[in-house]
mmCIF file of C-alpha atoms in Angstrom:
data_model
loop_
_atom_site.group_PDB
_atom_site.id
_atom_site.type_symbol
_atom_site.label_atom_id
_atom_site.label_comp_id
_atom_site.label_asym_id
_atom_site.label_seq_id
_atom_site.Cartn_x
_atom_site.Cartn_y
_atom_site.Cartn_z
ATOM 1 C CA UNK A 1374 -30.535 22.825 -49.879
ATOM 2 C CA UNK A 1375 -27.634 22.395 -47.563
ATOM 3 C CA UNK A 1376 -27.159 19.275 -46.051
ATOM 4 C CA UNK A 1377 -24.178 20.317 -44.314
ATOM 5 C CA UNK A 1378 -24.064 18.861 -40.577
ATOM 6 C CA UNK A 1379 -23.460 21.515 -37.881
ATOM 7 C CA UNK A 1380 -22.151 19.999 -34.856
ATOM 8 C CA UNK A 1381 -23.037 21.169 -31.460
ATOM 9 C CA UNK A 1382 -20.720 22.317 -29.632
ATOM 10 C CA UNK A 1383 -20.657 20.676 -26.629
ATOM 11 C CA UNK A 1384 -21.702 16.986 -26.905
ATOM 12 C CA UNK A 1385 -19.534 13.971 -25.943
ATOM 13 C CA UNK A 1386 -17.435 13.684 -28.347
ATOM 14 C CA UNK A 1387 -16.705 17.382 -28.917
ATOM 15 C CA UNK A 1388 -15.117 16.825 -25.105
ATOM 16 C CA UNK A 1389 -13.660 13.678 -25.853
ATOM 17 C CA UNK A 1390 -11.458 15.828 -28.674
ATOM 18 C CA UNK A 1391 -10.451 18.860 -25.892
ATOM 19 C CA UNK A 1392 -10.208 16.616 -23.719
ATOM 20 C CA UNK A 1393 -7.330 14.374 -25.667
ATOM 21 C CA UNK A 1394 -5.786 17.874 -26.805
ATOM 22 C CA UNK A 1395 -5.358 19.294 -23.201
ATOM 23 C CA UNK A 1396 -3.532 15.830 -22.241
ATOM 24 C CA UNK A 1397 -0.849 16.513 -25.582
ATOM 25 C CA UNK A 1398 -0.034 19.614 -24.329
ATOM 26 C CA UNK A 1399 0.069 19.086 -20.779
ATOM 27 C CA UNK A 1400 -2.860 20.739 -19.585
ATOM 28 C CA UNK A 1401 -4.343 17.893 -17.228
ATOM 29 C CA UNK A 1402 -6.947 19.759 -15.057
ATOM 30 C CA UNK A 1403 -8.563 20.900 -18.477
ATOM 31 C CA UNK A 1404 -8.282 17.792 -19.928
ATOM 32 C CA UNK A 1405 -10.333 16.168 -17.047
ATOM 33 C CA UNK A 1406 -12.526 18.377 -17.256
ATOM 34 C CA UNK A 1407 -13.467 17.722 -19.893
ATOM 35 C CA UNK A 1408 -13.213 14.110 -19.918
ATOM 36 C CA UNK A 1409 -15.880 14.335 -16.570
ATOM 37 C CA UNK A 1410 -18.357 16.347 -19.029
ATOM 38 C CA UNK A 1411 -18.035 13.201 -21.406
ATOM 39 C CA UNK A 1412 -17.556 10.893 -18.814
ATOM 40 C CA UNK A 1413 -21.486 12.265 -17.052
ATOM 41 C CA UNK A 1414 -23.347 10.898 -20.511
ATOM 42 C CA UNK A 1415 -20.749 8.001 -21.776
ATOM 43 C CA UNK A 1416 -20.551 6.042 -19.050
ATOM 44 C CA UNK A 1417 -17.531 3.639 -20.853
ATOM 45 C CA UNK A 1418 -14.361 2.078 -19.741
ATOM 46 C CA UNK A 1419 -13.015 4.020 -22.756
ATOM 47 C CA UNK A 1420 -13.925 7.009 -21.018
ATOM 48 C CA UNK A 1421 -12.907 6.185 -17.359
ATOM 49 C CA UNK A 1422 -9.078 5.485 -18.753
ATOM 50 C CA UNK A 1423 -9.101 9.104 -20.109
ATOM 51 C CA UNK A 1424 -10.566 10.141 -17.690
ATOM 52 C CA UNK A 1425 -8.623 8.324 -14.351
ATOM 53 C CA UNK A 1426 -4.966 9.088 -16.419
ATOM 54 C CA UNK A 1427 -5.981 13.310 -16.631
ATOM 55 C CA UNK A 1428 -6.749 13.163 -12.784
ATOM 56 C CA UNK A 1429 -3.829 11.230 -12.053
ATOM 57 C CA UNK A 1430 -1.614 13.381 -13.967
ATOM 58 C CA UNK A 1431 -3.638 16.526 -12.372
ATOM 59 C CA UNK A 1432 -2.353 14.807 -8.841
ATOM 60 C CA UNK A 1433 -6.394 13.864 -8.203
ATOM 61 C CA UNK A 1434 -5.105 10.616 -7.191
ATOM 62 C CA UNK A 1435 -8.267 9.656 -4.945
ATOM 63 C CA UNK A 1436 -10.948 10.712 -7.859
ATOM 64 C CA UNK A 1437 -8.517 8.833 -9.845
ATOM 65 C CA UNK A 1438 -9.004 5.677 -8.370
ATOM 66 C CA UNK A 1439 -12.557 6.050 -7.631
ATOM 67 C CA UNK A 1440 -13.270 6.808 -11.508
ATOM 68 C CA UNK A 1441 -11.217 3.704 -12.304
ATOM 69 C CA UNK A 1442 -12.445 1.333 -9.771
ATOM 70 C CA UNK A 1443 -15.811 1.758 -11.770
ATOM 71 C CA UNK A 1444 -14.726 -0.130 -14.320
ATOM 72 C CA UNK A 1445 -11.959 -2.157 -12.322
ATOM 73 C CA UNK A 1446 -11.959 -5.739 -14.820
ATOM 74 C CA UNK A 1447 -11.159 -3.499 -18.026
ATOM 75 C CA UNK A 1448 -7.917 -2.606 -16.150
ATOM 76 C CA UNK A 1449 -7.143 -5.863 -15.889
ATOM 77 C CA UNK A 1450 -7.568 -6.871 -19.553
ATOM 78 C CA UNK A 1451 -3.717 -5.030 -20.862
ATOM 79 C CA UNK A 1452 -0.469 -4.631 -19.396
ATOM 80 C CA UNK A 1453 -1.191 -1.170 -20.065
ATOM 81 C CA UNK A 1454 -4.502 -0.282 -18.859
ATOM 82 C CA UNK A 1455 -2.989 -2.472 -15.589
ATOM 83 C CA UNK A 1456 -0.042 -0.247 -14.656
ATOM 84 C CA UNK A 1457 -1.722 2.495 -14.921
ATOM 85 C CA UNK A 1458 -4.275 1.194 -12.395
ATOM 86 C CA UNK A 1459 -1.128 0.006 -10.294
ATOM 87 C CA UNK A 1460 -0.027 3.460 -10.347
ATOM 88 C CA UNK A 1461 -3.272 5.263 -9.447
ATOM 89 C CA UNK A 1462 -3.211 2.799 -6.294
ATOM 90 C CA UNK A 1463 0.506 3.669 -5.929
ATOM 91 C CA UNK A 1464 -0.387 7.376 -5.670
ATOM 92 C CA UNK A 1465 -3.410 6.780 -3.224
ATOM 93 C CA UNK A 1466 -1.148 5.047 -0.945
ATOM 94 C CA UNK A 1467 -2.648 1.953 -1.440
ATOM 95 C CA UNK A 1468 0.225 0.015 -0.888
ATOM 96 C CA UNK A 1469 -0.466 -3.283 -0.124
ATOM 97 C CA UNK A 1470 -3.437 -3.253 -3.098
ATOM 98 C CA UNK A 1471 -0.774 -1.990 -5.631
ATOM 99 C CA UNK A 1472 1.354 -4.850 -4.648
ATOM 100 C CA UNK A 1473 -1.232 -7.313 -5.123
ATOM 101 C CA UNK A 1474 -2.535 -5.639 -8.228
ATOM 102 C CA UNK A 1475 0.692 -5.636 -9.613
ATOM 103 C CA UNK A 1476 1.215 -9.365 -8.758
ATOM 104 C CA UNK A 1477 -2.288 -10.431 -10.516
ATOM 105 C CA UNK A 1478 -1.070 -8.815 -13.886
ATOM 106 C CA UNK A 1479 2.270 -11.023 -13.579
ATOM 107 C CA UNK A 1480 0.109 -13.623 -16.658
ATOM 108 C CA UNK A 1481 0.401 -10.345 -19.005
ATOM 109 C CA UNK A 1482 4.227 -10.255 -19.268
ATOM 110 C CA UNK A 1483 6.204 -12.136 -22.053
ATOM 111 C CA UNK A 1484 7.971 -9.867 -23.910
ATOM 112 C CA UNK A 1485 11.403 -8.300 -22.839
ATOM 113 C CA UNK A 1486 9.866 -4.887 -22.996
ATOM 114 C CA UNK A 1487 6.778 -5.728 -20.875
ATOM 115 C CA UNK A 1488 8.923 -7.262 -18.208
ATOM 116 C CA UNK A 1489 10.827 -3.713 -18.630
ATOM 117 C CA UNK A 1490 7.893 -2.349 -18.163
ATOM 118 C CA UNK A 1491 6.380 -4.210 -15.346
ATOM 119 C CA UNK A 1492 9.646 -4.006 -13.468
ATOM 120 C CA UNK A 1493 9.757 -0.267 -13.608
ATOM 121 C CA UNK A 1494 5.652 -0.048 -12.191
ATOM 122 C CA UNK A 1495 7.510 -2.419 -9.221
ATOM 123 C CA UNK A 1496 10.324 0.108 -8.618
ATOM 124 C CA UNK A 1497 7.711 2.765 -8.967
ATOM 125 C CA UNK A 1498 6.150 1.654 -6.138
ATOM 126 C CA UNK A 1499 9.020 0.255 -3.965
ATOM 127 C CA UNK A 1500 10.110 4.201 -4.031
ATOM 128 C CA UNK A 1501 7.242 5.628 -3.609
ATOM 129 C CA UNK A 1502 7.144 3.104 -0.943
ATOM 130 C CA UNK A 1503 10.229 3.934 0.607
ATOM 131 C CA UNK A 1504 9.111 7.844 0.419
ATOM 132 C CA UNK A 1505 6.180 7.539 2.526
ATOM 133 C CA UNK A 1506 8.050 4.778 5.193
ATOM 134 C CA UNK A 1507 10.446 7.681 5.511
ATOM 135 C CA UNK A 1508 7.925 10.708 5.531
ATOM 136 C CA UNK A 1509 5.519 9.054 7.509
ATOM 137 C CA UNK A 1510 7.474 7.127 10.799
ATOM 138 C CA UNK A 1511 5.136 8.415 13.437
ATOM 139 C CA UNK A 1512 1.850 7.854 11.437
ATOM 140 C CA UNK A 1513 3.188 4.156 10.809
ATOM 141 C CA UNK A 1514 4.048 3.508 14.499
ATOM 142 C CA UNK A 1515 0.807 4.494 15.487
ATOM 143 C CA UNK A 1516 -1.370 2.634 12.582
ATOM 144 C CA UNK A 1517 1.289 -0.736 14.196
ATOM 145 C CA UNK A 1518 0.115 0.166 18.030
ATOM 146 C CA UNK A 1519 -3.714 -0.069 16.888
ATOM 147 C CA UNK A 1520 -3.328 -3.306 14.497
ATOM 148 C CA UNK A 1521 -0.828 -5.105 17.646
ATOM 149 C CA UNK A 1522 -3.811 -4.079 20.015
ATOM 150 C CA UNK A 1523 -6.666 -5.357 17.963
ATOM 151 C CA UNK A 1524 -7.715 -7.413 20.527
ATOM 152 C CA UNK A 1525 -9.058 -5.095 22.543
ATOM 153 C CA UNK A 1526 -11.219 -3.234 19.625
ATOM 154 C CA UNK A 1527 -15.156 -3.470 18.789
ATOM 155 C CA UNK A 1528 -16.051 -5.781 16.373
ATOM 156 C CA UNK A 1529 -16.848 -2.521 13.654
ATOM 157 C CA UNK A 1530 -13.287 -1.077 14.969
ATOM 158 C CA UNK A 1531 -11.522 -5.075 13.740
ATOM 159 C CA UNK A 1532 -13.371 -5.461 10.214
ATOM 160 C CA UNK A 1533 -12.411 -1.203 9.820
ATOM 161 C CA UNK A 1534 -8.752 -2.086 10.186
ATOM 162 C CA UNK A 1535 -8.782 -5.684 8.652
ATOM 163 C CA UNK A 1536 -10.444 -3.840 5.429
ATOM 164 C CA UNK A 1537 -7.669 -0.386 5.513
ATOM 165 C CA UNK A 1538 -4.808 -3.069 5.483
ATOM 166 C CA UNK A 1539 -4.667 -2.090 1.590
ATOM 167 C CA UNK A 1540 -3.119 0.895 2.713
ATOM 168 C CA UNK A 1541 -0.648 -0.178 4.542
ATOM 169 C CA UNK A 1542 3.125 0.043 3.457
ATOM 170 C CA UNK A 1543 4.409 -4.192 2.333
ATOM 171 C CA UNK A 1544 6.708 -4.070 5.175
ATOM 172 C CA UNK A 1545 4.422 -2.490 7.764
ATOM 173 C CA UNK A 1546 1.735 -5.524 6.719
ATOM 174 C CA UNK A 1547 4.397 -8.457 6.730
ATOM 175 C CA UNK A 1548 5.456 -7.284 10.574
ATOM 176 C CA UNK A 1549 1.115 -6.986 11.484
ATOM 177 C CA UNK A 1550 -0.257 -9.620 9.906
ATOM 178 C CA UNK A 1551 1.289 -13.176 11.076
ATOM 179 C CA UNK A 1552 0.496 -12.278 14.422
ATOM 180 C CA UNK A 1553 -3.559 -11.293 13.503
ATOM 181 C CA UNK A 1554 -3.384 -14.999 11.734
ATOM 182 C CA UNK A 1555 -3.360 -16.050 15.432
ATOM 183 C CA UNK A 1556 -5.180 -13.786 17.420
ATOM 184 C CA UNK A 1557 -7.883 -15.587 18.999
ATOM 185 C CA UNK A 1558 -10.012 -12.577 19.883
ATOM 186 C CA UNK A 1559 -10.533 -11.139 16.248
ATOM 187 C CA UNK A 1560 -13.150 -13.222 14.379
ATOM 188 C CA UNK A 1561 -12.277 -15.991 11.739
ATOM 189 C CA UNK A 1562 -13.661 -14.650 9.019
ATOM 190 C CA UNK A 1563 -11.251 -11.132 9.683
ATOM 191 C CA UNK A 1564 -8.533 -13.780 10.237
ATOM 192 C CA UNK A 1565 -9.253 -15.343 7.436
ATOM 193 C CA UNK A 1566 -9.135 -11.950 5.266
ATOM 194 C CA UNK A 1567 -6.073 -11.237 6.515
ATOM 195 C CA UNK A 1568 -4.512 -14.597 5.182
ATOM 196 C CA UNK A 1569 -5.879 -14.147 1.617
ATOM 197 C CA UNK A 1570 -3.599 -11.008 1.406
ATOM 198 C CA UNK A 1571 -0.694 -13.550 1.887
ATOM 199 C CA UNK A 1572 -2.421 -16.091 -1.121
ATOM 200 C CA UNK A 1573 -2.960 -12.575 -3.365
ATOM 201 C CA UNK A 1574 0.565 -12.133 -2.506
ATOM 202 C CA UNK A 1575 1.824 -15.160 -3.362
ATOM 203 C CA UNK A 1576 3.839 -15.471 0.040
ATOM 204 C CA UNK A 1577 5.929 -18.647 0.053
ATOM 205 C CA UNK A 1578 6.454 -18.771 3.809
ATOM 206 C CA UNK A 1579 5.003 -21.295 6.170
ATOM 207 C CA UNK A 1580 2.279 -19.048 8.092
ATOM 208 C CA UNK A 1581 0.104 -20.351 11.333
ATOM 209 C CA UNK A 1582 -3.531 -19.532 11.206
ATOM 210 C CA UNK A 1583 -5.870 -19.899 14.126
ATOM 211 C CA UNK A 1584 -8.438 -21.766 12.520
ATOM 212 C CA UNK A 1585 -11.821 -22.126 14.640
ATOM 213 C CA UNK A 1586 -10.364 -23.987 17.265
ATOM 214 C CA UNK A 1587 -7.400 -25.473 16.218
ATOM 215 C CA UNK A 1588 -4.110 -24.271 15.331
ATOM 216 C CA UNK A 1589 -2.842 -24.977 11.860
ATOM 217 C CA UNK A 1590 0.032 -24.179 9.648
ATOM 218 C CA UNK A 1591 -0.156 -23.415 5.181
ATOM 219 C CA UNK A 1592 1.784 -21.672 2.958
ATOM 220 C CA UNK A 1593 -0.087 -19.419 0.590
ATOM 221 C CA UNK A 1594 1.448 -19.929 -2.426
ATOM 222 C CA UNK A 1595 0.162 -23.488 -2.453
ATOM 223 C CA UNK A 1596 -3.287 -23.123 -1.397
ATOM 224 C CA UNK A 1597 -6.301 -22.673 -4.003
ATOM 225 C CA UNK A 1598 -7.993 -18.979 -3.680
ATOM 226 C CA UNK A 1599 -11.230 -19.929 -1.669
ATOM 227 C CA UNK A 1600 -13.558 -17.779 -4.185
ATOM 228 C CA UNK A 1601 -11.642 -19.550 -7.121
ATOM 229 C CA UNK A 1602 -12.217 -23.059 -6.941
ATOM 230 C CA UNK A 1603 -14.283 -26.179 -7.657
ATOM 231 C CA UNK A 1604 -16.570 -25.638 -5.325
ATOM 232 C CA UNK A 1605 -16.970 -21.760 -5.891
ATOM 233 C CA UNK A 1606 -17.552 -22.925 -9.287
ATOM 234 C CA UNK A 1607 -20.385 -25.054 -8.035
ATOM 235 C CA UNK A 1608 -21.957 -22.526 -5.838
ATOM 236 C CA UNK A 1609 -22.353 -20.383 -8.670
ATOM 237 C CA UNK A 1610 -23.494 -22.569 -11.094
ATOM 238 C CA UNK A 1611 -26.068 -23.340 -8.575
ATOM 239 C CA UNK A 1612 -27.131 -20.461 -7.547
ATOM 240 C CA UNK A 1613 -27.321 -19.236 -11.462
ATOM 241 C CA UNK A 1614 -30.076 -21.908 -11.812
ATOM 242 C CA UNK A 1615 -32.072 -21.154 -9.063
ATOM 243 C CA UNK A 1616 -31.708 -17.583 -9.919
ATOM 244 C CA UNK A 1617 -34.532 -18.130 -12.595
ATOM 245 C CA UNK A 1618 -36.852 -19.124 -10.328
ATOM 246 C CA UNK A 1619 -36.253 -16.820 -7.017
ATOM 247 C CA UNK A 1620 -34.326 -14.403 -7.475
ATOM 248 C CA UNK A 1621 -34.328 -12.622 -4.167
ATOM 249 C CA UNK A 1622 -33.701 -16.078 -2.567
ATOM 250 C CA UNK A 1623 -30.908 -17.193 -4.759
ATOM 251 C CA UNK A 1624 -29.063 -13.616 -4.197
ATOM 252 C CA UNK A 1625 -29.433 -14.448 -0.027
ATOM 253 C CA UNK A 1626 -28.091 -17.731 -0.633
ATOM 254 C CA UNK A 1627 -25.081 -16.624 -2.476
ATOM 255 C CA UNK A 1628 -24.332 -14.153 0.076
ATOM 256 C CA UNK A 1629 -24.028 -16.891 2.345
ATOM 257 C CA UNK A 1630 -22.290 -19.667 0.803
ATOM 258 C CA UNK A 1631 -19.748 -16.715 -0.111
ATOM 259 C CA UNK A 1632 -19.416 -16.258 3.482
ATOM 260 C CA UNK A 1633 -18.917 -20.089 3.939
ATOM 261 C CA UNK A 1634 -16.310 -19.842 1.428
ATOM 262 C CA UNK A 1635 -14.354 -17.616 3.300
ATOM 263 C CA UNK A 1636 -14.650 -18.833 7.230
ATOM 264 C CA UNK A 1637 -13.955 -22.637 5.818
ATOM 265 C CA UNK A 1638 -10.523 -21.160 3.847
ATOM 266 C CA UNK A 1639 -8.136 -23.063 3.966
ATOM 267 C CA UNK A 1640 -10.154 -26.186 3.804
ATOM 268 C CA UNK A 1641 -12.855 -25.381 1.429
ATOM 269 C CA UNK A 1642 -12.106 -28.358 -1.201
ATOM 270 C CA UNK A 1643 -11.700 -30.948 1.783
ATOM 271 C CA UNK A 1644 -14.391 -30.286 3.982
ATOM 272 C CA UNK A 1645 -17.046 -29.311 1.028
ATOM 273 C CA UNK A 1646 -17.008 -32.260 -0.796
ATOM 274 C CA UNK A 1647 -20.797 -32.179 -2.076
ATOM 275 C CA UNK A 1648 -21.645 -28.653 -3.127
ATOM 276 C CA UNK A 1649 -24.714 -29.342 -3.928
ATOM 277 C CA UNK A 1650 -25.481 -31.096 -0.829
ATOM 278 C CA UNK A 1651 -24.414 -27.631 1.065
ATOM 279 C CA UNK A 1652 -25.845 -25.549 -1.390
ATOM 280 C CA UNK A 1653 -29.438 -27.265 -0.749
ATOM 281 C CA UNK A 1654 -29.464 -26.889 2.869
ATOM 282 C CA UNK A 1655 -28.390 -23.045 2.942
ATOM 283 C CA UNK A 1656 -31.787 -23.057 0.736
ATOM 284 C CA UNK A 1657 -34.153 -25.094 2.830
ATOM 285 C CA UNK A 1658 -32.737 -22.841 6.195
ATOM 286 C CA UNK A 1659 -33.471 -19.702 4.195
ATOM 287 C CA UNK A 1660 -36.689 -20.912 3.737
ATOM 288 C CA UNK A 1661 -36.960 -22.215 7.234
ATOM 289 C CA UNK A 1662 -36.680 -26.070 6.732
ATOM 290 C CA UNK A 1663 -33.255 -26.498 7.425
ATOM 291 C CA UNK A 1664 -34.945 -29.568 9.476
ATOM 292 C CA UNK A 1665 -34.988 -31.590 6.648
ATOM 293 C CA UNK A 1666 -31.694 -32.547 6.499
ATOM 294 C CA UNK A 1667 -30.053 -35.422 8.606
ATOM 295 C CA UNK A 1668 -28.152 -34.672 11.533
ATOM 296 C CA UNK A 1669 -25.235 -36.597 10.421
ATOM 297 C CA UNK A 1670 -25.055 -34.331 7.647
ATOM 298 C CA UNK A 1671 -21.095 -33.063 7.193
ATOM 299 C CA UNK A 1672 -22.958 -29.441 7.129
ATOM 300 C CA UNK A 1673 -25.298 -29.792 9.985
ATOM 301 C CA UNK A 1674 -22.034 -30.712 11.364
ATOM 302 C CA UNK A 1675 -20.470 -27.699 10.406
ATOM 303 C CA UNK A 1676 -23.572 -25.504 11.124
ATOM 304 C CA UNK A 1677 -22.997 -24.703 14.368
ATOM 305 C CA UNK A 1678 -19.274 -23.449 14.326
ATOM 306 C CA UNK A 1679 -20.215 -21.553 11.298
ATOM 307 C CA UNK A 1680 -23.236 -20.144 13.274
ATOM 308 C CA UNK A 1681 -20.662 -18.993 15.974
ATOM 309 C CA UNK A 1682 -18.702 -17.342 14.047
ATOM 310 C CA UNK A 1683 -20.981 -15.322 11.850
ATOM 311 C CA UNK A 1684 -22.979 -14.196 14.744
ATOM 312 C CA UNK A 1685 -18.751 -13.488 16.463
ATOM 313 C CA UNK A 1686 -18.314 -11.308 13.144
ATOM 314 C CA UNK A 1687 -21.502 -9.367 13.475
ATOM 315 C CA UNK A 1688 -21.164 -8.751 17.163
ATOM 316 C CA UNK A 1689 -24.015 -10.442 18.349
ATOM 317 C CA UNK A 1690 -24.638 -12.271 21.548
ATOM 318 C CA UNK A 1691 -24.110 -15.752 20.973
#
């Protein structure tokens, strides 16, 4: 009897092996074509590198980065995988996102040839960069008109442009952004986002931030991340627990303590000095006793101007 394994000739891995052929020799639409066909039935970050580097090399740079941002923490794990990511972004014209990816990878270099390395991905994208500043003047000068007139957007219009800052060029963000810090007409929490580009960035510059309704100065550099703290870490673990019991509740109550962590930025760790205190009120107001707690309560304090502004952000009558 023959025992001999045929194998078929089109399963997974049969693509994988075309698939890493067609990249040796150049051939990067086949290749990804392949890798998709594996790609539909192994649904690994294994896959999505092979996959995301033959579209980027095919010049697919958008299915590129939406193939990759799938499995967006694996690219994180190697200098490697990370440039590659960097690059995909750099290709996309995701500017500002490659800088800050790039940055965020800066705890993966120590030896002299991954600081080669690293500094050529940052001259990759300084010219690429400096390609599309040049290409691209009137497109850039119109994008600046609409961020410098913010003011006078909807609601939908401010969180659009807020989120599409990732494409913008470094330079075309640095001249925007200090003066949305201060703009008293776009909501805190879009404020806010646009400061945590200057934390991701590690800016070092003093920057003034219109903060509810008071006028404050930071610097970036030296502030913690507000969804990377102590009291993040609290939040989490709390809602983690209470995740056993209600699930549905304990996802609605870590949507918004996230929120509180952002609108409370730069302040988090000084204003929220009991998490759990916080954390157990955003519970009983979910459930409709937010009564219970005291009215000299720091949060029931707080409750109000966070009110305001959540309502502000989802264009609501106040």
């Amino acid at each position: 009897m023959n025992n001999k394994i045929v194998a078929f000739p089109h399963n997974d891995e049969h693509h994988l092996d075309l698939g890493r052929a067609a990249m040796h020799a150049g051939e990067f639409e086949q290749a990804a074509e392949h890798f998709e066909a594996a790609y539909t039935h192994e649904h690994t970050f294994a896959v999505s590198r092979m996959l995301t580097e033959a579209l980027l090399h095919a010049g697919h740079f958008q299915e590129a980065q939406s193939v990759a941002e799938e499995f967006i923490t694996g690219y994180a794990r190697t200098l490697t995988d990370g440039i590659l990511f960097a690059q995909v972004l750099t290709e996309s014209h995701r500017f500002l996102g490659a800088h800050e990816w790039l940055r965020s990878l800066s705890s993966l270099v120590h030896t002299p040839e991954e600081k080669t390395r690293f500094s050529e991905a940052g001259d990759f994208l300084i010219g690429r960069e400096k390609q599309y500043l040049d290409a691209e003047k009137e497109t850039i000068a119109t994008q600046t008109k609409q961020y410098l007139g913010i003011a006078g957007e909807s609601v939908l219009m401010q969180t659009k442009l807020v989120s599409d800052m990732d494409n913008l060029p470094l330079a075309t963000f640095n001249e925007i952004a200090p003066r949305l810090l201060t703009e008293q007409y776009l909501p805190q929490a879009l404020r806010n986002t646009v400061a945590l580009h200057f934390v991701t960035l590690g800016d070092e510059e003093t920057r003034g931030l219109r903060w509810f309704d008071e006028d404050i100065t930071f610097v970036p550099a030296q502030v913690d991340n507000p969804f990377d703290n102590s009291v993040q870490a609290a939040w989490a673990k709390f809602v983690d627990e209470y995740e056993n019991n209600e699930p549905e509740l304990a996802t609605m109550v870590d949507q918004e303590l996230h929120l509180y962590l952002l609108l409370l930025f730069p302040r988090v760790t000084s204003i929220v000095t009991d998490p759990d205190e916080w954390a157990n009120y955003v519970v009983r107001r979910l459930s409709g006793n937010e009564k219970v707690i005291t009215e000299a309560s720091v949060v029931k304090r707080w409750q109000d101007r966070l009110d305001h502004e959540l309502a502000a952000l989802n264009d609501q009558p106040l």
